[in-house]
Amino acid sequence: MEDGMEVHKKSKKATPSESNLQWSQWQLLDSILPTGGFAHSFGLEAAIQARLISGPEDLQTFVIHVLENTGSLLLPFVYSATMSPDLETWYKLDRTLDAMLTNEVGRKASYTQGSALLRVAAAVFSEIPALKSMRDSSLGSGVVSFHHAPIFGLVCGLLGLDSTASQRAYLFITMRDVVSAATRLNLVGPLGAAVLQHRIAFLAEAILKKWADRTVEEACQTAPLLDTVQGCHGYLFSRLFCS
């Protein structure tokens, strides 16, 4: 017992090392981290009710289009924030993305998840005080909307992920959340979802290579129909997800 308490005391005093940061990096991608991603379907629920998706093949096409659109529109913000994880860069990226998101449902989902991510990151990754100080100085300031992609890149940069890893991670959590939403909407079973996610991973890597390391000036929409469908989510008579 005494030995255990001694180890605990030493661990509290330890400074973040490369191995310790890896644990934090893995936790950032853990589905149990309460960032609110599982409350959103990325327009999948609206697409189902609009009868654009009726089975596994349609679902695979939808997920690929979501990843392609994420790569073209959001990866530049993740990349830029990872490369310069500071307050000034974050504010600039946040304002730019807020101006580019024309879909109100998608915009609300972005800043809801972003705000939750920064709150959780500041509380969980207490070994990085910059996260808490940035959040404290930004709350109530009215100068930032807390969009998810720039905050994800910011957290990745402060956790020591390189730009490629952070962009791959962002595509991964996007794919994970869409496939999870499909499971809860009974489009595919748990085993089928796992098979689908593994199969799409190879395409996701190709999408990463296509859109990686681009500046925000190159950010664009590649699947405007997805944006339109997601915008209809708020008009659904009954819905399980927030977006």
Coordinates of N, CA and C in Angstrom, one line a residue:
M1 N 0.8 -1.2 0.0 CA 0.0 0.0 0.0 C 0.9 1.3 0.0
E2 N 1.9 1.3 0.9 CA 2.8 2.4 0.9 C 3.5 2.6 -0.4
D3 N 3.9 1.5 -1.0 CA 4.6 1.6 -2.3 C 3.7 2.2 -3.3
G4 N 2.4 1.8 -3.3 CA 1.5 2.3 -4.3 C 1.3 3.8 -4.1
M5 N 1.2 4.3 -2.8 CA 1.0 5.7 -2.5 C 2.2 6.5 -3.0
E6 N 3.4 5.9 -2.8 CA 4.6 6.6 -3.2 C 4.7 6.8 -4.7
V7 N 4.3 5.7 -5.5 CA 4.2 5.8 -6.9 C 3.2 6.9 -7.3
H8 N 2.1 6.9 -6.6 CA 1.0 7.9 -6.9 C 1.6 9.3 -6.7
K9 N 2.3 9.5 -5.7 CA 2.9 10.9 -5.4 C 3.8 11.3 -6.5
K10 N 4.7 10.3 -6.9 CA 5.7 10.6 -7.9 C 5.0 10.9 -9.2
S11 N 3.9 10.2 -9.6 CA 3.2 10.4 -10.8 C 2.6 11.8 -10.9
K12 N 2.1 12.3 -9.7 CA 1.5 13.6 -9.7 C 2.5 14.7 -10.0
K13 N 3.8 14.5 -9.6 CA 4.8 15.5 -9.7 C 5.5 15.4 -11.1
A14 N 5.3 14.3 -11.8 CA 6.0 14.1 -13.0 C 5.6 15.1 -14.1
T15 N 6.5 15.5 -14.9 CA 6.2 16.3 -16.0 C 5.9 15.5 -17.2
P16 N 5.1 16.0 -18.2 CA 4.7 15.2 -19.3 C 5.9 14.8 -20.1
S17 N 6.0 13.5 -20.3 CA 7.1 12.9 -21.1 C 6.4 12.4 -22.4
E18 N 7.3 11.9 -23.4 CA 6.7 11.4 -24.6 C 5.8 10.3 -24.4
S19 N 6.2 9.3 -23.5 CA 5.3 8.2 -23.2 C 4.0 8.6 -22.6
N20 N 4.1 9.6 -21.6 CA 2.8 10.1 -21.0 C 1.9 10.7 -22.0
L21 N 2.5 11.5 -22.9 CA 1.7 12.2 -23.9 C 1.0 11.2 -24.8
Q22 N 1.6 10.0 -25.0 CA 0.9 9.0 -25.9 C -0.3 8.5 -25.2
W23 N -0.3 8.4 -23.9 CA -1.6 8.0 -23.2 C -2.6 9.0 -23.5
S24 N -2.3 10.3 -23.4 CA -3.2 11.4 -23.6 C -3.7 11.4 -25.0
Q25 N -2.8 11.2 -26.0 CA -3.2 11.2 -27.4 C -4.2 10.1 -27.6
W26 N -4.0 8.9 -27.1 CA -5.0 7.8 -27.3 C -6.3 8.1 -26.6
Q27 N -6.2 8.8 -25.5 CA -7.5 9.1 -24.8 C -8.3 10.1 -25.6
L28 N -7.6 11.0 -26.3 CA -8.3 12.0 -27.1 C -9.2 11.3 -28.1
L29 N -8.8 10.1 -28.6 CA -9.6 9.4 -29.6 C -10.6 8.3 -29.0
D30 N -10.6 8.2 -27.7 CA -11.4 7.2 -27.0 C -12.9 7.7 -27.1
S31 N -13.7 6.7 -27.4 CA -15.1 7.0 -27.6 C -15.8 7.4 -26.3
I32 N -15.2 7.1 -25.2 CA -15.8 7.4 -23.9 C -15.5 8.8 -23.4
L33 N -14.6 9.5 -24.1 CA -14.3 10.9 -23.8 C -15.6 11.7 -24.1
P34 N -16.2 12.4 -23.1 CA -17.5 13.0 -23.3 C -17.5 14.3 -24.0
T35 N -17.2 14.2 -25.3 CA -17.2 15.4 -26.2 C -18.4 15.7 -27.0
G36 N -19.4 14.8 -26.9 CA -20.7 15.0 -27.6 C -20.8 14.5 -29.0
G37 N -19.7 13.8 -29.5 CA -19.7 13.4 -30.9 C -20.8 12.4 -31.2
F38 N -21.2 11.6 -30.3 CA -22.2 10.6 -30.5 C -23.6 11.1 -30.5
A39 N -23.8 12.4 -30.3 CA -25.1 13.0 -30.4 C -25.4 13.5 -31.8
H40 N -24.5 13.3 -32.7 CA -24.6 13.8 -34.0 C -24.5 12.7 -35.1
S41 N -25.2 12.8 -36.2 CA -25.1 11.8 -37.2 C -24.6 12.4 -38.5
F42 N -24.1 13.7 -38.5 CA -23.6 14.3 -39.7 C -24.5 14.3 -40.9
G43 N -25.8 14.4 -40.6 CA -26.8 14.4 -41.7 C -27.4 13.1 -42.1
L44 N -26.8 12.0 -41.4 CA -27.2 10.7 -41.8 C -28.7 10.4 -41.5
E45 N -29.2 10.9 -40.4 CA -30.6 10.7 -40.0 C -31.5 11.4 -41.0
A46 N -31.2 12.6 -41.4 CA -32.0 13.3 -42.4 C -31.9 12.6 -43.7
A47 N -30.8 12.1 -44.1 CA -30.6 11.4 -45.4 C -31.5 10.1 -45.4
I48 N -31.6 9.5 -44.3 CA -32.4 8.3 -44.2 C -33.9 8.6 -44.4
Q49 N -34.3 9.7 -43.7 CA -35.7 10.0 -43.8 C -36.1 10.6 -45.1
A50 N -35.1 11.2 -45.8 CA -35.3 11.7 -47.2 C -35.2 10.6 -48.2
R51 N -35.0 9.3 -47.7 CA -34.9 8.1 -48.6 C -33.7 8.2 -49.6
L52 N -32.6 8.9 -49.1 CA -31.4 8.9 -49.9 C -30.5 7.6 -49.6
I53 N -30.8 7.1 -48.4 CA -30.1 5.9 -47.9 C -31.1 4.9 -47.5
S54 N -30.9 3.7 -48.0 CA -31.8 2.6 -47.6 C -31.2 1.3 -47.2
G55 N -29.8 1.2 -47.4 CA -29.1 0.0 -47.1 C -27.6 0.2 -46.9
P56 N -26.9 -0.9 -46.7 CA -25.5 -0.8 -46.4 C -24.7 -0.2 -47.5
E57 N -25.0 -0.5 -48.8 CA -24.3 0.1 -49.9 C -24.4 1.6 -49.9
D58 N -25.6 2.1 -49.7 CA -25.9 3.6 -49.7 C -25.1 4.2 -48.5
L59 N -25.1 3.4 -47.4 CA -24.4 3.9 -46.2 C -22.9 4.1 -46.5
Q60 N -22.3 3.1 -47.1 CA -20.9 3.2 -47.4 C -20.6 4.4 -48.3
T61 N -21.4 4.6 -49.3 CA -21.2 5.8 -50.2 C -21.4 7.1 -49.4
F62 N -22.4 7.1 -48.4 CA -22.6 8.3 -47.6 C -21.3 8.6 -46.8
V63 N -20.8 7.6 -46.1 CA -19.7 7.8 -45.2 C -18.5 8.3 -46.0
I64 N -18.3 7.7 -47.2 CA -17.1 8.1 -48.0 C -17.3 9.6 -48.4
H65 N -18.5 10.0 -48.7 CA -18.7 11.4 -49.1 C -18.5 12.3 -47.9
V66 N -18.9 11.9 -46.7 CA -18.7 12.7 -45.5 C -17.2 12.8 -45.2
L67 N -16.5 11.8 -45.4 CA -15.0 11.8 -45.2 C -14.4 12.7 -46.2
E68 N -14.8 12.7 -47.4 CA -14.3 13.5 -48.5 C -14.5 15.0 -48.2
N69 N -15.7 15.3 -47.8 CA -16.1 16.6 -47.5 C -15.4 17.1 -46.2
T70 N -15.2 16.2 -45.3 CA -14.4 16.6 -44.1 C -13.0 16.9 -44.4
G71 N -12.4 16.1 -45.3 CA -11.0 16.3 -45.7 C -10.9 17.6 -46.5
S72 N -11.8 17.9 -47.3 CA -11.6 19.2 -48.1 C -11.9 20.4 -47.3
L73 N -12.9 20.3 -46.4 CA -13.3 21.5 -45.7 C -12.7 21.7 -44.4
L74 N -12.5 20.7 -43.6 CA -12.1 20.8 -42.2 C -10.7 20.5 -41.9
L75 N -10.1 19.6 -42.7 CA -8.7 19.2 -42.4 C -7.8 20.4 -42.5
P76 N -8.0 21.4 -43.4 CA -7.1 22.5 -43.4 C -7.1 23.3 -42.0
F77 N -8.2 23.3 -41.4 CA -8.3 24.0 -40.1 C -7.6 23.1 -39.0
V78 N -7.8 21.8 -39.0 CA -7.1 20.9 -38.1 C -5.6 21.1 -38.3
Y79 N -5.1 21.1 -39.5 CA -3.7 21.2 -39.9 C -3.1 22.5 -39.4
S80 N -3.8 23.6 -39.7 CA -3.2 24.9 -39.3 C -3.2 25.1 -37.8
A81 N -4.2 24.6 -37.1 CA -4.2 24.7 -35.6 C -3.1 23.8 -35.0
T82 N -2.9 22.6 -35.6 CA -1.9 21.7 -35.0 C -0.5 22.3 -35.2
M83 N -0.3 23.0 -36.3 CA 1.0 23.6 -36.6 C 1.3 24.8 -35.7
S84 N 0.2 25.5 -35.4 CA 0.4 26.7 -34.6 C -0.6 26.7 -33.4
P85 N -0.4 25.9 -32.4 CA -1.4 25.8 -31.4 C -1.4 27.0 -30.4
D86 N -1.7 28.1 -30.8 CA -1.7 29.3 -30.0 C -3.0 30.1 -30.1
L87 N -3.2 31.0 -29.1 CA -4.5 31.7 -29.0 C -4.8 32.5 -30.3
E88 N -3.9 33.2 -30.8 CA -4.1 34.1 -32.0 C -4.5 33.3 -33.2
T89 N -3.8 32.2 -33.4 CA -4.1 31.4 -34.6 C -5.5 30.7 -34.4
W90 N -5.8 30.3 -33.2 CA -7.1 29.6 -33.0 C -8.2 30.6 -33.3
Y91 N -8.1 31.8 -32.8 CA -9.2 32.8 -33.0 C -9.4 33.1 -34.5
K92 N -8.3 33.2 -35.2 CA -8.4 33.5 -36.6 C -9.0 32.4 -37.4
L93 N -8.6 31.1 -37.1 CA -9.2 30.0 -37.7 C -10.7 29.8 -37.4
D94 N -11.0 30.1 -36.1 CA -12.4 30.0 -35.7 C -13.3 31.0 -36.5
R95 N -12.9 32.2 -36.6 CA -13.7 33.2 -37.3 C -13.8 32.8 -38.8
T96 N -12.7 32.3 -39.4 CA -12.8 31.9 -40.8 C -13.8 30.8 -41.0
L97 N -13.7 29.8 -40.2 CA -14.6 28.6 -40.3 C -16.1 29.0 -40.1
D98 N -16.3 29.9 -39.1 CA -17.6 30.4 -38.8 C -18.2 31.1 -40.0
A99 N -17.4 31.8 -40.8 CA -17.9 32.4 -42.0 C -18.2 31.5 -43.2
M100 N -17.5 30.3 -43.1 CA -17.6 29.4 -44.2 C -18.7 28.4 -44.1
L101 N -19.1 28.1 -42.8 CA -20.2 27.2 -42.6 C -21.6 27.9 -42.8
T102 N -22.2 27.6 -43.9 CA -23.5 28.2 -44.3 C -24.6 27.4 -43.8
N103 N -24.4 26.1 -43.4 CA -25.5 25.3 -42.9 C -25.6 25.5 -41.4
E104 N -26.7 26.0 -41.0 CA -26.9 26.4 -39.6 C -26.9 25.1 -38.6
V105 N -27.4 24.0 -39.1 CA -27.4 22.8 -38.3 C -25.9 22.3 -38.1
G106 N -25.2 22.3 -39.2 CA -23.8 21.9 -39.1 C -23.0 22.9 -38.3
R107 N -23.2 24.2 -38.4 CA -22.5 25.2 -37.6 C -22.8 25.0 -36.1
K108 N -24.0 24.8 -35.8 CA -24.3 24.6 -34.3 C -23.7 23.3 -33.8
A109 N -23.7 22.2 -34.6 CA -23.1 21.0 -34.2 C -21.6 21.2 -34.0
S110 N -21.0 22.0 -34.9 CA -19.5 22.3 -34.8 C -19.1 23.0 -33.5
Y111 N -19.9 24.1 -33.2 CA -19.4 24.8 -32.0 C -19.9 24.1 -30.7
T112 N -21.0 23.3 -30.8 CA -21.4 22.5 -29.6 C -20.3 21.5 -29.2
Q113 N -19.8 20.8 -30.3 CA -18.8 19.7 -30.0 C -17.5 20.4 -29.7
G114 N -17.2 21.5 -30.3 CA -15.9 22.2 -30.0 C -15.8 22.7 -28.6
S115 N -16.9 23.3 -28.2 CA -17.0 23.8 -26.8 C -16.8 22.7 -25.8
A116 N -17.5 21.5 -26.1 CA -17.4 20.4 -25.2 C -16.0 19.8 -25.2
L117 N -15.4 19.7 -26.3 CA -14.0 19.2 -26.4 C -13.0 20.0 -25.6
L118 N -13.1 21.3 -25.7 CA -12.2 22.2 -25.0 C -12.4 22.1 -23.5
R119 N -13.7 22.1 -23.1 CA -14.0 21.9 -21.7 C -13.4 20.6 -21.1
V120 N -13.6 19.5 -21.8 CA -13.1 18.2 -21.4 C -11.6 18.2 -21.4
A121 N -11.0 18.7 -22.5 CA -9.6 18.7 -22.6 C -8.9 19.5 -21.5
A122 N -9.5 20.6 -21.2 CA -8.9 21.5 -20.1 C -9.0 20.8 -18.8
A123 N -10.0 20.0 -18.6 CA -10.2 19.3 -17.3 C -9.4 18.0 -17.2
V124 N -9.3 17.3 -18.3 CA -8.6 16.0 -18.3 C -7.1 16.2 -18.4
F125 N -6.7 17.0 -19.4 CA -5.2 17.1 -19.7 C -4.7 18.3 -18.9
S126 N -4.8 18.2 -17.5 CA -4.4 19.3 -16.7 C -2.9 19.5 -16.7
E127 N -2.1 18.5 -17.2 CA -0.7 18.7 -17.3 C -0.3 19.8 -18.4
I128 N -1.3 20.2 -19.2 CA -1.1 21.2 -20.2 C -1.9 22.4 -19.8
P129 N -1.4 23.3 -18.9 CA -2.2 24.4 -18.4 C -2.7 25.4 -19.5
A130 N -2.0 25.4 -20.6 CA -2.4 26.3 -21.7 C -3.9 26.1 -22.1
L131 N -4.3 24.8 -22.1 CA -5.7 24.5 -22.4 C -6.7 25.3 -21.5
K132 N -6.5 25.2 -20.2 CA -7.4 25.9 -19.3 C -7.3 27.4 -19.4
S133 N -6.1 27.9 -19.6 CA -5.9 29.3 -19.7 C -6.6 29.9 -20.9
M134 N -6.5 29.1 -22.1 CA -7.1 29.6 -23.3 C -8.6 29.6 -23.2
R135 N -9.1 28.5 -22.5 CA -10.6 28.4 -22.4 C -11.1 29.5 -21.5
D136 N -10.4 29.7 -20.3 CA -10.9 30.7 -19.4 C -10.8 32.1 -20.0
S137 N -9.8 32.4 -20.8 CA -9.7 33.8 -21.4 C -10.7 34.0 -22.5
S138 N -11.3 32.9 -23.0 CA -12.2 32.9 -24.2 C -13.7 32.9 -23.8
L139 N -14.0 32.3 -22.7 CA -15.4 32.1 -22.3 C -16.0 33.5 -22.1
G140 N -17.1 33.7 -22.7 CA -17.8 35.0 -22.5 C -17.2 36.2 -23.2
S141 N -16.1 36.0 -24.0 CA -15.4 37.1 -24.6 C -16.2 37.5 -25.9
G142 N -16.9 36.6 -26.5 CA -17.6 36.9 -27.7 C -16.8 37.0 -29.0
V143 N -15.5 36.6 -28.9 CA -14.6 36.7 -30.0 C -14.4 35.4 -30.7
V144 N -14.9 34.3 -30.1 CA -14.7 33.0 -30.6 C -15.9 32.1 -30.4
S145 N -16.2 31.3 -31.5 CA -17.4 30.5 -31.5 C -17.2 29.0 -31.0
F146 N -15.9 28.7 -30.8 CA -15.5 27.3 -30.4 C -15.8 26.2 -31.4
H147 N -15.5 26.5 -32.6 CA -15.8 25.4 -33.7 C -14.8 24.3 -33.4
H148 N -15.3 23.1 -33.8 CA -14.7 21.8 -33.4 C -13.3 21.6 -34.1
A149 N -13.2 21.8 -35.4 CA -12.0 21.4 -36.1 C -10.8 22.2 -35.6
P150 N -10.9 23.5 -35.5 CA -9.7 24.3 -35.0 C -9.3 23.9 -33.6
I151 N -10.3 23.6 -32.7 CA -10.0 23.2 -31.3 C -9.4 21.8 -31.3
F152 N -9.9 20.9 -32.2 CA -9.3 19.6 -32.2 C -7.8 19.7 -32.6
G153 N -7.5 20.5 -33.6 CA -6.1 20.7 -34.0 C -5.3 21.4 -32.9
L154 N -5.9 22.3 -32.2 CA -5.2 23.0 -31.1 C -4.8 22.0 -30.0
V155 N -5.8 21.1 -29.6 CA -5.5 20.1 -28.6 C -4.5 19.2 -29.1
C156 N -4.6 18.7 -30.3 CA -3.6 17.8 -30.9 C -2.2 18.4 -30.9
G157 N -2.1 19.7 -31.2 CA -0.8 20.3 -31.2 C -0.2 20.4 -29.9
L158 N -1.0 20.7 -28.9 CA -0.5 20.8 -27.5 C -0.2 19.5 -26.9
L159 N -0.9 18.4 -27.4 CA -0.6 17.1 -26.9 C 0.6 16.4 -27.6
G160 N 1.2 17.1 -28.6 CA 2.4 16.6 -29.2 C 2.1 15.8 -30.5
L161 N 0.9 15.7 -31.0 CA 0.7 15.0 -32.2 C 1.3 15.8 -33.4
D162 N 1.8 15.1 -34.4 CA 2.3 15.8 -35.6 C 1.1 16.1 -36.5
S163 N 1.3 16.9 -37.5 CA 0.2 17.3 -38.3 C -0.5 16.1 -39.0
T164 N 0.2 15.2 -39.5 CA -0.4 14.0 -40.2 C -1.2 13.2 -39.3
A165 N -0.7 12.9 -38.1 CA -1.4 12.2 -37.1 C -2.7 12.9 -36.7
S166 N -2.7 14.2 -36.5 CA -3.9 14.9 -36.1 C -4.9 14.9 -37.2
Q167 N -4.5 15.0 -38.4 CA -5.5 15.0 -39.5 C -6.1 13.6 -39.7
R168 N -5.2 12.6 -39.6 CA -5.7 11.2 -39.6 C -6.7 10.9 -38.5
A169 N -6.4 11.4 -37.3 CA -7.2 11.3 -36.1 C -8.6 11.9 -36.3
Y170 N -8.6 13.1 -37.0 CA -9.9 13.8 -37.2 C -10.8 13.0 -38.2
L171 N -10.2 12.5 -39.2 CA -10.9 11.6 -40.1 C -11.4 10.4 -39.4
F172 N -10.6 9.8 -38.5 CA -11.0 8.6 -37.8 C -12.2 8.9 -36.9
I173 N -12.2 9.9 -36.1 CA -13.3 10.2 -35.2 C -14.6 10.5 -36.0
T174 N -14.4 11.1 -37.2 CA -15.6 11.4 -38.0 C -16.2 10.1 -38.5
M175 N -15.4 9.2 -39.1 CA -15.8 7.9 -39.5 C -16.4 7.1 -38.4
R176 N -15.8 7.1 -37.2 CA -16.3 6.4 -36.1 C -17.7 6.9 -35.7
D177 N -17.9 8.2 -35.6 CA -19.2 8.7 -35.2 C -20.3 8.5 -36.2
V178 N -20.0 8.6 -37.5 CA -21.0 8.3 -38.5 C -21.4 6.8 -38.5
V179 N -20.5 5.9 -38.4 CA -20.8 4.5 -38.4 C -21.5 4.2 -37.1
S180 N -21.2 4.8 -36.0 CA -21.9 4.6 -34.7 C -23.4 5.0 -34.9
A181 N -23.6 6.2 -35.5 CA -24.9 6.7 -35.7 C -25.7 5.7 -36.6
A182 N -25.1 5.1 -37.6 CA -25.7 4.2 -38.5 C -26.2 2.9 -37.7
T183 N -25.4 2.5 -36.7 CA -25.7 1.4 -35.9 C -26.9 1.7 -35.1
R184 N -27.0 2.8 -34.5 CA -28.1 3.2 -33.6 C -29.4 3.4 -34.4
L185 N -29.2 3.8 -35.7 CA -30.4 3.9 -36.6 C -30.8 2.6 -37.2
N186 N -30.2 1.5 -36.9 CA -30.5 0.2 -37.4 C -30.2 0.0 -38.9
L187 N -29.3 0.8 -39.4 CA -28.9 0.6 -40.8 C -28.0 -0.6 -40.9
V188 N -27.2 -0.8 -39.9 CA -26.2 -1.9 -39.9 C -26.0 -2.4 -38.5
G189 N -25.7 -3.7 -38.3 CA -25.5 -4.2 -37.0 C -24.1 -3.9 -36.5
P190 N -23.8 -4.2 -35.2 CA -22.5 -3.9 -34.7 C -21.3 -4.6 -35.4
L191 N -21.5 -5.9 -35.8 CA -20.4 -6.5 -36.5 C -20.3 -6.0 -37.9
G192 N -21.4 -5.7 -38.6 CA -21.4 -5.1 -39.9 C -20.8 -3.7 -39.9
A193 N -21.0 -3.0 -38.8 CA -20.4 -1.7 -38.7 C -18.9 -1.7 -38.5
A194 N -18.4 -2.7 -37.8 CA -17.0 -2.9 -37.6 C -16.3 -3.3 -38.9
V195 N -17.0 -4.2 -39.7 CA -16.5 -4.6 -41.0 C -16.4 -3.4 -41.9
L196 N -17.5 -2.6 -41.9 CA -17.6 -1.4 -42.8 C -16.5 -0.4 -42.5
Q197 N -16.3 -0.1 -41.2 CA -15.3 0.8 -40.8 C -13.9 0.4 -41.2
H198 N -13.6 -0.9 -41.1 CA -12.3 -1.4 -41.5 C -12.2 -1.3 -43.0
R199 N -13.2 -1.6 -43.7 CA -13.1 -1.5 -45.2 C -12.9 0.0 -45.7
I200 N -13.6 0.9 -45.0 CA -13.5 2.3 -45.4 C -12.2 2.9 -45.0
A201 N -11.6 2.3 -44.0 CA -10.3 2.9 -43.5 C -9.3 3.1 -44.6
F202 N -9.2 2.2 -45.6 CA -8.2 2.3 -46.7 C -8.6 3.5 -47.6
L203 N -9.9 3.7 -47.8 CA -10.3 4.8 -48.6 C -10.0 6.1 -47.8
A204 N -10.2 6.1 -46.5 CA -10.0 7.3 -45.7 C -8.5 7.7 -45.7
E205 N -7.6 6.7 -45.8 CA -6.2 7.0 -45.9 C -5.9 7.7 -47.2
A206 N -6.6 7.3 -48.3 CA -6.4 7.9 -49.6 C -7.0 9.3 -49.6
I207 N -8.1 9.5 -48.9 CA -8.6 10.9 -48.7 C -7.7 11.8 -47.9
L208 N -7.1 11.2 -46.9 CA -6.1 12.0 -46.1 C -5.0 12.5 -47.0
K209 N -4.4 11.6 -47.8 CA -3.3 11.9 -48.7 C -3.7 13.0 -49.7
K210 N -4.9 12.9 -50.1 CA -5.4 13.9 -51.1 C -5.6 15.3 -50.5
W211 N -6.0 15.4 -49.3 CA -6.3 16.7 -48.7 C -5.4 17.2 -47.6
A212 N -4.4 16.4 -47.3 CA -3.6 16.7 -46.1 C -2.7 18.0 -46.4
D213 N -2.4 18.7 -45.3 CA -1.5 19.8 -45.2 C -1.8 20.9 -46.2
R214 N -3.1 21.2 -46.3 CA -3.6 22.3 -47.1 C -3.9 23.5 -46.1
T215 N -3.7 24.7 -46.6 CA -4.1 25.9 -45.9 C -5.6 26.2 -45.9
V216 N -6.0 27.0 -45.0 CA -7.5 27.3 -44.9 C -7.9 28.0 -46.2
E217 N -7.0 28.7 -46.9 CA -7.4 29.3 -48.2 C -7.9 28.3 -49.2
E218 N -7.5 27.0 -49.0 CA -7.8 26.0 -50.0 C -9.0 25.2 -49.5
A219 N -9.6 25.5 -48.4 CA -10.7 24.7 -47.9 C -11.9 24.9 -48.8
C220 N -12.7 23.9 -49.0 CA -13.8 23.9 -49.9 C -14.8 22.8 -49.6
Q221 N -16.0 22.9 -50.1 CA -17.0 21.9 -50.1 C -16.9 21.0 -51.3
T222 N -16.9 19.7 -51.1 CA -16.9 18.8 -52.2 C -18.2 18.0 -52.4
A223 N -19.1 18.1 -51.4 CA -20.3 17.3 -51.4 C -21.4 18.3 -50.9
P224 N -21.8 19.3 -51.7 CA -22.9 20.2 -51.3 C -24.2 19.6 -50.9
L225 N -24.5 18.4 -51.5 CA -25.8 17.8 -51.2 C -25.8 17.4 -49.7
L226 N -24.7 16.9 -49.2 CA -24.6 16.6 -47.8 C -24.9 17.8 -46.9
D227 N -24.4 18.9 -47.3 CA -24.7 20.2 -46.6 C -26.2 20.5 -46.6
T228 N -26.8 20.3 -47.7 CA -28.2 20.6 -47.9 C -29.1 19.6 -47.0
V229 N -28.7 18.3 -47.1 CA -29.5 17.3 -46.3 C -29.3 17.6 -44.8
Q230 N -28.1 17.9 -44.4 CA -27.9 18.1 -43.0 C -28.7 19.3 -42.5
G231 N -28.8 20.3 -43.4 CA -29.6 21.5 -43.0 C -31.1 21.2 -42.8
C232 N -31.6 20.1 -43.4 CA -33.0 19.7 -43.2 C -33.2 19.0 -41.9
H233 N -32.2 18.7 -41.2 CA -32.3 17.9 -40.0 C -33.3 18.6 -39.0
G234 N -33.2 19.9 -38.9 CA -34.0 20.6 -37.9 C -35.5 20.5 -38.2
Y235 N -35.8 20.2 -39.4 CA -37.2 20.1 -39.9 C -37.9 18.7 -39.7
L236 N -37.1 17.8 -39.3 CA -37.6 16.4 -39.1 C -38.7 16.4 -38.0
F237 N -39.7 15.6 -38.3 CA -40.8 15.5 -37.3 C -40.3 14.8 -36.0
S238 N -39.6 13.8 -36.2 CA -39.0 13.1 -35.1 C -37.5 12.8 -35.4
R239 N -36.7 12.9 -34.4 CA -35.2 12.7 -34.6 C -34.6 12.2 -33.4
L240 N -33.5 11.4 -33.6 CA -32.7 10.8 -32.5 C -31.5 11.7 -32.2
F241 N -30.9 12.3 -33.2 CA -29.7 13.0 -33.1 C -29.9 14.5 -33.2
C242 N -28.9 15.2 -32.8 CA -28.9 16.7 -32.8 C -28.6 17.3 -34.2
S243 N -27.9 16.5 -35.0 CA -27.6 17.0 -36.4 C -27.4 15.8 -37.3

